[in-house]
Coordinates of C-alpha atoms in Angstrom, one line a residue:
X219 CA 27.5 0.7 -13.9
X220 CA 29.4 -2.5 -14.7
X221 CA 27.3 -5.1 -16.3
X222 CA 28.4 -8.7 -17.0
X223 CA 26.1 -10.9 -19.3
X224 CA 26.1 -13.8 -21.3
X225 CA 23.5 -14.1 -24.1
X226 CA 20.7 -16.7 -23.7
X227 CA 22.1 -20.0 -25.5
X228 CA 20.2 -23.0 -26.8
X229 CA 18.2 -25.2 -24.8
X230 CA 20.1 -26.8 -22.1
X231 CA 22.5 -24.0 -21.8
X232 CA 23.1 -22.0 -18.7
X233 CA 22.6 -18.0 -18.5
X234 CA 24.4 -16.1 -15.8
X235 CA 23.7 -12.3 -15.4
X236 CA 25.4 -9.8 -13.0
X237 CA 24.3 -6.1 -12.9
X238 CA 25.9 -3.6 -10.4
X239 CA 25.2 0.1 -10.2
X240 CA 25.9 3.0 -8.0
X241 CA 24.1 6.4 -7.7
X242 CA 24.2 9.6 -5.7
X243 CA 20.9 11.6 -4.8
X244 CA 20.9 15.1 -3.7
X245 CA 18.3 17.6 -2.8
X246 CA 16.7 19.2 -5.7
X247 CA 15.6 22.0 -3.7
X248 CA 15.5 23.6 -0.1
X249 CA 13.0 26.1 1.2
X250 CA 14.4 29.6 2.2
X251 CA 13.9 30.3 5.4
X252 CA 14.7 33.4 7.9
X253 CA 17.7 34.3 9.4
X254 CA 18.2 34.9 12.9
X255 CA 17.9 38.8 12.6
X256 CA 15.0 38.3 10.2
X257 CA 13.2 36.2 12.4
X258 CA 13.5 38.7 15.3
X259 CA 12.2 41.5 12.9
X260 CA 9.1 39.2 11.7
X261 CA 8.2 38.4 15.2
X262 CA 8.1 42.2 16.5
X263 CA 6.0 42.9 13.2
X264 CA 3.5 40.4 14.0
X265 CA 3.3 41.4 17.6
X266 CA 2.8 45.0 16.8
X267 CA 0.1 44.0 14.5
X268 CA -1.7 42.1 17.0
X269 CA -1.3 44.7 19.7
X270 CA 1.0 42.9 21.7
X271 CA 4.1 44.3 23.4
X272 CA 7.0 42.5 21.4
X273 CA 9.0 40.2 24.1
X274 CA 11.5 37.4 23.4
X275 CA 14.2 36.2 25.4
X276 CA 16.9 36.4 22.6
X277 CA 15.8 39.7 21.5
X278 CA 15.1 42.3 24.6
X279 CA 11.8 44.2 25.1
X280 CA 12.8 47.3 22.9
X281 CA 11.2 48.9 20.0
X282 CA 13.2 46.8 17.8
X283 CA 14.7 43.3 18.1
X284 CA 18.3 43.3 19.2
X285 CA 19.7 39.6 19.2
X286 CA 21.5 38.7 22.4
X287 CA 25.4 37.6 21.8
X288 CA 24.7 34.5 24.0
X289 CA 21.8 32.2 25.1
X290 CA 20.7 32.3 28.6
X291 CA 23.9 30.3 30.1
X292 CA 25.9 33.4 29.1
X293 CA 28.4 30.9 27.7
X294 CA 26.8 29.5 24.3
X295 CA 27.0 32.3 21.4
X296 CA 23.7 32.5 19.3
X297 CA 23.9 31.4 15.9
X298 CA 22.4 31.7 12.5
X299 CA 21.6 28.0 11.7
X300 CA 20.4 26.8 8.7
X301 CA 18.9 23.6 10.1
X302 CA 18.2 22.2 6.8
X303 CA 21.9 22.0 5.7
X304 CA 22.4 20.6 9.1
X305 CA 20.2 17.4 8.5
X306 CA 20.7 16.7 4.8
X307 CA 23.7 15.7 2.7
X308 CA 24.3 13.6 -0.6
X309 CA 23.1 10.2 -0.4
X310 CA 24.7 7.2 -2.0
X311 CA 22.6 3.9 -3.4
X312 CA 24.4 0.8 -4.3
X313 CA 22.3 -2.1 -6.3
X314 CA 23.4 -5.7 -7.1
X315 CA 21.5 -8.0 -9.1
X316 CA 22.5 -11.5 -10.0
X317 CA 20.7 -14.5 -11.7
X318 CA 21.5 -17.9 -13.2
X319 CA 18.8 -19.6 -15.5
X320 CA 18.8 -22.8 -17.3
X321 CA 15.8 -24.1 -19.7
X322 CA 15.7 -27.4 -21.5
X323 CA 12.7 -29.3 -23.1
X324 CA 11.3 -30.8 -20.0
X325 CA 11.2 -27.0 -18.1
X326 CA 13.4 -24.4 -16.9
X327 CA 14.7 -23.1 -13.7
X328 CA 16.0 -19.5 -12.7
X329 CA 17.4 -18.1 -9.4
X330 CA 18.3 -14.7 -8.8
X331 CA 19.6 -12.4 -5.9
X332 CA 19.3 -8.6 -5.3
X333 CA 20.7 -6.1 -2.8
X334 CA 20.1 -2.7 -2.2
X335 CA 21.6 -0.4 0.2
X336 CA 20.3 3.3 0.2
X337 CA 21.6 5.9 2.3
X338 CA 19.1 8.4 3.4
X339 CA 19.2 12.3 2.1
X340 CA 18.6 12.7 5.9
X341 CA 21.6 12.2 8.0
X342 CA 21.5 8.8 10.0
X343 CA 19.0 7.1 8.1
X344 CA 19.2 4.2 5.5
X345 CA 17.3 1.5 4.0
X346 CA 18.6 -2.0 3.0
X347 CA 17.3 -4.9 1.5
X348 CA 18.0 -8.2 0.2
X349 CA 16.0 -10.6 -2.2
X350 CA 15.9 -13.9 -3.4
X351 CA 13.9 -15.5 -6.0
X352 CA 13.4 -19.1 -7.3
X353 CA 11.2 -20.1 -10.3
X354 CA 11.0 -23.2 -12.1
X355 CA 8.7 -25.5 -13.9
X356 CA 8.9 -29.3 -15.2
X357 CA 7.0 -31.2 -17.4
X358 CA 6.7 -34.8 -16.8
X359 CA 5.2 -35.7 -20.3
X360 CA 2.7 -34.0 -22.5
X361 CA -0.2 -34.2 -19.7
X362 CA 1.3 -33.5 -16.3
X363 CA 3.4 -30.1 -15.4
X364 CA 4.6 -28.9 -12.2
X365 CA 6.1 -25.6 -11.1
X366 CA 6.7 -23.1 -8.4
X367 CA 7.5 -19.5 -7.9
X368 CA 9.2 -18.4 -4.5
X369 CA 10.6 -15.0 -3.4
X370 CA 12.1 -14.0 -0.2
X371 CA 12.8 -10.6 0.9
X372 CA 14.2 -8.9 4.0
X373 CA 14.4 -5.2 4.4
X374 CA 15.2 -2.9 7.3
X375 CA 14.7 0.8 7.8
X376 CA 16.8 2.5 10.3
X377 CA 16.5 6.0 11.7
X378 CA 14.3 8.4 12.7
X379 CA 10.6 8.9 11.5
X380 CA 10.0 11.7 8.9
X381 CA 6.4 11.6 8.0
X382 CA 4.3 13.7 10.6
X383 CA 4.3 17.2 11.9
X384 CA 7.2 16.4 14.3
X385 CA 9.1 14.5 11.8
X386 CA 12.7 15.8 10.8
X387 CA 12.0 17.8 7.6
X388 CA 9.0 19.9 9.2
X389 CA 10.9 20.2 12.5
X390 CA 14.0 21.6 10.7
X391 CA 12.1 24.3 9.0
X392 CA 10.4 25.3 12.3
X393 CA 13.5 25.3 14.5
X394 CA 14.7 28.9 15.7
X395 CA 17.6 29.9 13.5
X396 CA 19.6 31.5 16.5
X397 CA 19.8 28.1 18.4
X398 CA 23.3 26.5 17.7
X399 CA 23.5 22.9 17.2
X400 CA 25.6 22.4 20.3
X401 CA 25.9 24.5 23.5
X402 CA 29.1 25.7 25.2
X403 CA 29.6 22.3 27.1
X404 CA 29.5 20.2 23.7
X405 CA 25.9 19.0 24.4
X406 CA 22.9 19.4 22.0
X407 CA 21.4 22.7 22.4
X408 CA 18.3 22.3 24.3
X409 CA 15.4 24.4 22.9
X410 CA 13.3 23.9 26.0
X411 CA 16.1 25.1 28.1
X412 CA 17.2 28.0 26.0
X413 CA 14.0 28.8 23.9
X414 CA 11.1 27.5 26.3
X415 CA 10.1 25.5 22.9
X416 CA 9.1 21.9 22.8
X417 CA 10.2 21.5 19.2
X418 CA 13.1 19.4 19.2
X419 CA 16.5 20.2 18.1
X420 CA 16.7 18.4 14.7
X421 CA 20.4 17.2 14.7
X422 CA 19.7 15.7 18.4
X423 CA 16.7 13.9 17.1
X424 CA 18.6 12.4 14.5
X425 CA 21.4 11.2 16.8
X426 CA 19.2 10.0 19.6
X427 CA 16.8 8.0 17.0
X428 CA 19.7 6.6 14.5
X429 CA 19.2 2.9 16.1
X430 CA 15.5 3.3 15.7
X431 CA 14.8 0.2 13.3
X432 CA 11.8 -1.4 11.7
X433 CA 13.0 -4.9 10.2
X434 CA 10.6 -6.7 7.9
X435 CA 10.4 -10.3 6.2
X436 CA 8.4 -11.5 3.4
X437 CA 8.1 -15.0 1.9
X438 CA 5.7 -15.1 -1.2
X439 CA 5.1 -17.8 -3.4
X440 CA 3.0 -20.5 -5.1
X441 CA 3.3 -24.2 -6.5
X442 CA 1.1 -25.7 -8.9
X443 CA 0.2 -29.1 -10.6
X444 CA -1.4 -29.0 -14.0
X445 CA -3.2 -31.7 -15.6
X446 CA -4.4 -32.2 -19.2
X447 CA -6.0 -35.4 -19.6
X448 CA -7.5 -34.5 -22.9
X449 CA -6.8 -32.2 -25.9
X450 CA -8.5 -28.8 -24.8
X451 CA -9.2 -29.5 -21.1
X452 CA -6.5 -28.3 -18.6
X453 CA -7.1 -29.0 -14.7
X454 CA -5.0 -27.0 -12.4
X455 CA -4.4 -26.9 -8.5
X456 CA -2.4 -23.9 -7.1
X457 CA -1.5 -23.3 -3.4
X458 CA -0.1 -19.7 -2.7
X459 CA 1.2 -18.3 0.6
X460 CA 2.5 -15.0 2.1
X461 CA 4.3 -14.7 5.2
X462 CA 4.8 -11.2 6.5
X463 CA 6.2 -10.4 9.7
X464 CA 8.0 -7.1 11.4
X465 CA 10.0 -6.4 14.4
X466 CA 10.6 -2.6 15.3
X467 CA 12.3 -1.0 17.9
X468 CA 12.1 2.8 19.3
X469 CA 14.5 3.9 21.5
X470 CA 14.0 6.9 23.7
X471 CA 17.3 8.3 25.1
X472 CA 17.4 11.2 28.0
X473 CA 17.8 15.0 27.3
X474 CA 16.9 18.0 28.9
X475 CA 13.1 17.1 28.7
X476 CA 13.7 13.4 29.0
X477 CA 14.8 12.0 32.3
X478 CA 14.5 8.4 31.7
X479 CA 15.6 6.2 28.9
X480 CA 12.9 3.9 27.4
X481 CA 12.4 1.3 24.8
X482 CA 9.4 0.1 23.0
X483 CA 9.2 -2.9 20.6
X484 CA 6.8 -4.4 18.6
X485 CA 6.4 -7.9 16.6
X486 CA 3.7 -8.9 14.2
X487 CA 3.2 -11.7 11.8
X488 CA 0.7 -12.1 9.1
X489 CA 0.1 -15.3 7.1
X490 CA -2.3 -15.8 4.1
X491 CA -2.8 -18.7 2.0
X492 CA -5.0 -19.2 -1.0
X493 CA -6.0 -22.4 -2.7
X494 CA -7.3 -22.4 -6.0
X495 CA -8.5 -25.4 -8.5
X496 CA -9.8 -24.5 -11.9
X497 CA -10.9 -26.2 -14.8
X498 CA -10.3 -24.9 -18.2
X499 CA -12.0 -26.4 -21.4
X500 CA -11.4 -25.0 -25.0
X501 CA -13.0 -26.5 -28.3
X502 CA -14.0 -25.4 -31.6
X503 CA -17.1 -26.2 -33.8
X504 CA -16.4 -25.0 -37.1
X505 CA -16.3 -21.0 -36.7
X506 CA -17.8 -21.5 -33.2
X507 CA -15.0 -21.2 -30.8
X508 CA -15.8 -21.8 -26.9
X509 CA -13.6 -21.4 -23.8
X510 CA -15.2 -22.8 -20.6
X511 CA -13.3 -21.9 -17.1
X512 CA -14.4 -22.8 -13.7
X513 CA -13.1 -23.3 -10.4
X514 CA -13.1 -22.8 -6.4
X515 CA -10.9 -20.4 -4.3
X516 CA -10.3 -20.5 -0.5
X517 CA -8.3 -17.7 1.2
X518 CA -7.5 -17.4 4.9
X519 CA -5.5 -14.6 6.7
X520 CA -4.4 -14.4 10.4
X521 CA -2.4 -11.9 12.1
X522 CA -0.6 -11.9 15.4
X523 CA 1.3 -9.3 17.2
X524 CA 2.9 -8.5 20.6
X525 CA 4.2 -5.5 22.1
X526 CA 6.3 -4.4 25.0
X527 CA 7.7 -1.2 26.4
X528 CA 9.9 -0.5 29.5
X529 CA 11.7 2.6 31.2
X530 CA 14.7 2.9 33.0
X531 CA 18.0 1.7 31.7
X532 CA 21.7 2.3 33.2
X533 CA 23.3 2.7 29.7
X534 CA 21.9 3.8 26.7
X535 CA 23.9 1.6 24.3
X536 CA 21.7 0.2 21.5
X537 CA 22.9 -3.5 22.6
X538 CA 22.2 -3.0 26.1
X539 CA 18.7 -1.3 25.9
X540 CA 16.8 -4.6 25.7
X541 CA 13.2 -5.2 27.2
X542 CA 14.9 -7.9 29.8
X543 CA 17.5 -5.4 30.8
X544 CA 15.4 -2.1 32.0
X545 CA 14.6 -1.5 35.7
X546 CA 11.4 0.2 35.4
X547 CA 7.7 -1.5 35.1
X548 CA 7.1 -3.4 32.1
X549 CA 3.9 -3.0 29.7
X550 CA 2.9 -5.3 27.1
X551 CA 0.0 -6.0 24.7
X552 CA -0.8 -8.2 21.6
X553 CA -3.7 -9.8 19.8
X554 CA -4.8 -11.8 16.8
X555 CA -7.4 -11.4 13.9
X556 CA -8.0 -13.0 10.7
X557 CA -10.3 -13.3 7.9
X558 CA -11.7 -15.9 5.2
X559 CA -13.1 -15.9 1.7
X560 CA -14.5 -18.7 -0.1
X561 CA -15.5 -18.3 -3.9
X562 CA -16.9 -20.4 -6.6
X563 CA -17.1 -19.1 -10.1
X564 CA -17.7 -19.9 -13.9
X565 CA -16.9 -18.2 -17.0
X566 CA -17.8 -18.8 -20.8
X567 CA -16.6 -17.4 -23.7
X568 CA -18.1 -17.7 -27.3
X569 CA -16.7 -16.4 -30.5
X570 CA -17.9 -16.8 -33.9
X571 CA -15.7 -16.3 -36.8
X572 CA -14.0 -13.4 -34.9
X573 CA -17.0 -11.3 -35.5
X574 CA -19.6 -12.1 -32.6
X575 CA -18.0 -12.3 -29.1
X576 CA -19.9 -13.3 -26.0
X577 CA -18.9 -13.6 -22.7
X578 CA -20.7 -14.7 -19.2
X579 CA -19.5 -14.7 -15.6
X580 CA -20.9 -15.9 -12.5
X581 CA -19.5 -16.1 -9.1
X582 CA -20.5 -16.8 -5.6
X583 CA -18.3 -15.2 -2.6
X584 CA -18.7 -15.9 1.2
X585 CA -16.8 -13.6 3.7
X586 CA -16.3 -14.2 7.2
X587 CA -16.5 -10.5 7.9
X588 CA -20.3 -10.4 7.3
X589 CA -23.0 -12.3 9.8
X590 CA -23.8 -15.7 9.3
X591 CA -27.3 -14.9 7.5
X592 CA -25.8 -12.7 4.6
X593 CA -22.1 -13.7 4.4
X594 CA -22.8 -15.0 0.9
X595 CA -23.4 -13.1 -2.5
X596 CA -23.8 -14.3 -5.9
X597 CA -22.5 -11.8 -8.9
X598 CA -23.3 -12.4 -12.3
X599 CA -21.9 -10.3 -15.5
X600 CA -22.7 -10.6 -19.4
X601 CA -20.6 -8.7 -22.0
X602 CA -20.9 -9.1 -25.9
X603 CA -19.5 -7.2 -28.8
X604 CA -19.9 -7.3 -32.5
X605 CA -16.8 -6.8 -34.6
X606 CA -18.3 -5.4 -37.8
X607 CA -15.3 -4.5 -39.5
X608 CA -14.8 -8.5 -40.0
X609 CA -18.3 -8.6 -42.1
X610 CA -18.2 -9.6 -45.6
X611 CA -19.9 -6.0 -46.5
X612 CA -16.9 -4.4 -45.0
X613 CA -14.2 -6.3 -46.8
X614 CA -13.8 -3.4 -49.3
X615 CA -13.7 -0.5 -46.8
X616 CA -10.0 0.0 -46.5
X617 CA -9.9 2.9 -44.6
X618 CA -11.4 1.2 -41.5
X619 CA -9.1 -1.1 -39.9
X620 CA -11.1 -2.1 -36.9
X621 CA -14.7 -1.5 -35.9
X622 CA -16.3 -3.2 -32.9
X623 CA -19.5 -2.3 -30.8
X624 CA -19.6 -3.3 -27.0
X625 CA -22.1 -3.7 -24.4
X626 CA -21.7 -5.0 -20.9
X627 CA -23.6 -5.4 -17.7
X628 CA -22.4 -7.0 -14.4
X629 CA -22.4 -6.9 -10.7
X630 CA -19.6 -7.2 -8.1
X631 CA -19.6 -7.3 -4.6
X632 CA -17.3 -5.6 -1.8
X633 CA -17.0 -6.9 1.9
X634 CA -13.4 -5.2 2.3
X635 CA -14.3 -3.4 5.7
X636 CA -11.4 -2.8 7.9
X637 CA -13.5 -4.0 11.0
X638 CA -13.0 -7.8 10.5
X639 CA -15.6 -8.3 13.1
X640 CA -18.3 -6.0 12.5
X641 CA -21.0 -8.3 12.4
X642 CA -20.3 -9.6 16.0
X643 CA -20.7 -7.4 19.4
X644 CA -17.4 -8.0 21.3
X645 CA -16.5 -7.6 25.3
X646 CA -13.6 -6.8 27.0
X647 CA -12.4 -7.1 30.8
X648 CA -12.7 -3.8 32.5
X649 CA -10.8 -3.1 35.9
X650 CA -12.0 0.4 36.3
X651 CA -15.2 1.8 34.6
X652 CA -16.4 -1.8 34.5
X653 CA -15.9 -2.5 38.2
X654 CA -18.6 -3.0 40.8
X655 CA -18.6 -3.3 44.4
X656 CA -20.4 -6.5 44.0
X657 CA -19.8 -7.6 47.9
X658 CA -21.0 -4.4 49.2
X659 CA -17.7 -3.8 51.3
X660 CA -17.3 -0.5 50.4
X661 CA -13.5 -0.8 50.2
X662 CA -13.2 -3.3 47.0
X663 CA -14.6 -3.8 43.7
X664 CA -14.9 -6.6 41.4
X665 CA -13.7 -6.1 37.8
X666 CA -16.6 -6.6 35.2
X667 CA -17.1 -7.1 31.5
X668 CA -18.3 -4.5 29.3
X669 CA -19.1 -4.0 25.6
X670 CA -16.0 -3.0 23.6
X671 CA -18.0 -2.7 20.2
X672 CA -21.5 -3.3 18.9
X673 CA -21.9 -5.6 16.4
X674 CA -24.4 -5.9 13.3
X675 CA -25.7 -9.3 12.6
X676 CA -27.7 -8.1 9.6
X677 CA -24.6 -6.8 7.5
X678 CA -24.6 -8.0 3.9
X679 CA -22.4 -7.5 0.6
X680 CA -22.1 -3.9 -0.7
X681 CA -23.1 -4.7 -4.4
X682 CA -22.2 -2.4 -7.3
X683 CA -24.1 -2.9 -10.8
X684 CA -22.8 -1.6 -13.9
X685 CA -24.1 -1.0 -17.6
X686 CA -21.7 0.0 -20.2
X687 CA -21.8 0.8 -24.3
X688 CA -18.9 1.3 -26.2
X689 CA -17.6 1.9 -29.6
X690 CA -13.8 1.1 -30.8
X691 CA -12.8 2.4 -34.2
X692 CA -9.2 1.9 -35.9
X693 CA -7.7 3.6 -39.0
X694 CA -4.5 3.5 -41.1
X695 CA -3.7 -0.1 -39.9
X696 CA -4.8 1.0 -36.3
X697 CA -2.3 3.7 -36.0
X698 CA -5.3 6.2 -35.3
X699 CA -7.9 4.8 -33.0
X700 CA -10.8 6.2 -31.4
X701 CA -13.0 4.8 -28.4
X702 CA -16.1 5.8 -27.0
X703 CA -17.8 4.6 -23.9
X704 CA -20.8 5.3 -21.8
X705 CA -21.6 3.9 -18.3
X706 CA -23.9 3.6 -15.5
X707 CA -22.6 2.5 -12.1
X708 CA -25.0 1.8 -9.1
X709 CA -24.0 0.8 -5.6
X710 CA -26.2 0.1 -2.9
X711 CA -26.0 -1.1 0.5
X712 CA -23.0 0.8 1.1
X713 CA -21.0 -0.4 4.1
X714 CA -20.1 2.7 6.2
X715 CA -20.2 3.4 10.0
X716 CA -22.6 6.5 10.3
X717 CA -22.0 8.9 13.5
X718 CA -24.1 8.4 16.5
X719 CA -25.4 10.9 18.9
X720 CA -24.0 11.0 22.4
X721 CA -27.1 10.5 24.2
X722 CA -27.4 7.0 22.6
X723 CA -24.6 5.8 24.7
X724 CA -21.2 4.0 24.5
X725 CA -20.5 2.1 21.4
X726 CA -23.7 3.2 19.4
X727 CA -21.7 3.6 16.2
X728 CA -21.5 0.5 14.4
X729 CA -21.0 -0.6 10.9
X730 CA -24.4 -0.6 8.7
X731 CA -25.6 -0.8 5.0
X732 CA -26.4 2.6 4.7
X733 CA -26.9 4.0 1.4
X734 CA -26.9 4.0 -2.5
X735 CA -24.8 5.9 -5.0
X736 CA -25.4 6.3 -8.6
X737 CA -22.6 7.2 -11.1
X738 CA -23.0 8.0 -15.0
X739 CA -20.4 9.2 -17.3
X740 CA -19.0 9.4 -20.8
X741 CA -15.4 9.0 -21.8
X742 CA -13.9 9.7 -25.3
X743 CA -10.3 8.7 -26.0
X744 CA -7.9 9.2 -29.5
X745 CA -4.7 7.6 -29.8
X746 CA -2.1 7.9 -32.8
X747 CA 1.0 6.0 -32.9
X748 CA 3.2 6.6 -35.8
X749 CA 4.8 4.1 -38.1
X750 CA 8.5 3.2 -37.1
X751 CA 10.9 5.4 -38.8
X752 CA 14.3 3.7 -38.1
X753 CA 14.5 3.8 -34.4
X754 CA 12.3 6.8 -34.3
X755 CA 8.4 6.8 -33.6
X756 CA 6.1 9.0 -31.9
X757 CA 2.6 9.0 -30.4
X758 CA 0.0 11.2 -29.0
X759 CA -3.2 10.5 -26.7
X760 CA -6.3 12.6 -25.9
X761 CA -8.9 11.8 -23.3
X762 CA -11.9 13.5 -22.6
X763 CA -14.3 12.3 -19.6
X764 CA -17.3 13.5 -18.0
X765 CA -19.1 12.0 -15.0
X766 CA -21.6 13.0 -12.5
X767 CA -22.8 11.2 -9.3
X768 CA -25.5 11.4 -6.6
X769 CA -25.7 9.6 -3.2
X770 CA -28.7 8.5 -1.0
X771 CA -28.0 7.8 2.5
X772 CA -30.3 5.7 4.6
X773 CA -29.7 4.7 8.1
X774 CA -29.5 0.7 8.5
X775 CA -31.0 -1.0 11.1
X776 CA -30.6 -4.2 13.5

């Protein structure tokens, strides 16, 4: 590792930092698999235990398995392949981070760049990412300040997929050890040709999918203006944006089972903007301390995507295989969706002499995911605490560093259902199942419109109400702390999609407010953090909890 830094200087000075590192990753463990002879013996044993006469092309039909010298082509020798060794290798990772910053009496600015190049443990896979950040703020005077935070990132994953039952790691454990990587002609040995198996040759899979890619961009940032017209009052307006986009390419090259090369590609773009306007007022009246906060927030999200695929390519070069250069029929698809949320909120905090604490919150949220008659909900909450360790009668109790009783009650709502248009019945154009011989010709049909999904206009917010009582104790200058909590949480109008009987017809299942759930529990925590002994300290934590729940389901109605 090479580190070049300059210490942060006085105001007005520039600080530059450069950090470079390289590392290598290796497999910590591989699974011990059967060799070719052991595989045959286990297959024979399993067949006999199942009452089946053992019969496998590579081992004959005798009483014991005898591994053939060659595959069915008579030229390619059988092998004893460790497929895990064939697909894994040590992987290097390189990281570079650089930044430059400057601060002064009026403001500060920081710009940074980061680069990651991570080779995969699986052959012919890699990940690259480049990130740029810019943060700055500037004070025009003691009343007005502006600032921004911006991050731009691009990353790319290349190579074969690994995460499913047909992914490379699992395939390497399933593939027959007697199959070699290459046959006598120098081509990849085909499991279908030589073993009548549809499990891929893992090395061929990596080679054929080496040009598959998933490239993504993200732009994330916010800008704000803050105004302080009088002491204690802060007005702030903040606009935030997030742009996400991806472009993936999946190339299918020919082999023994695939006769036509193909390409599928997809593009998607999601844009979110959030506009928040708040006012915060702090003031004191003797030992009475107040903090009043309120605001409005609007969030809007839109997603668009396009997809296309084509078969029939004269050449299987990565640069040649584009949607426009294929010779077969093209297919395409795409769509758009979105959601929006509008919120109004207020909060007041009260503190008397750091002994009595009270906080109240109320917010109203409106979501586009719910029907227009029930799309808004009001959610209040209230909490309080008594720090009895600060009372006069506790001043002489030296063994207690902190003592606080807490209690709270509050509600919050959930409308985060994956179906963004669950409140509305949607339709689609049907050329097959929805077609009808409207003209009575007996030879032609007219496409029709059918229900794609049944909506529920009565959907409303799922609401959770929680009660909480707690006790905090601190001893030995808070080196030793105890916390106890009891809570009761009740959720009603849960948003789910109950299964529907088939006799109810197509699209009978729809999102409903279907049931209630009740959770109760207790938690007990002990923490100890030792004093600092030079550069050495130690700590310990114990947590005990117990909870139970019960659920009541009720079928909703239109």
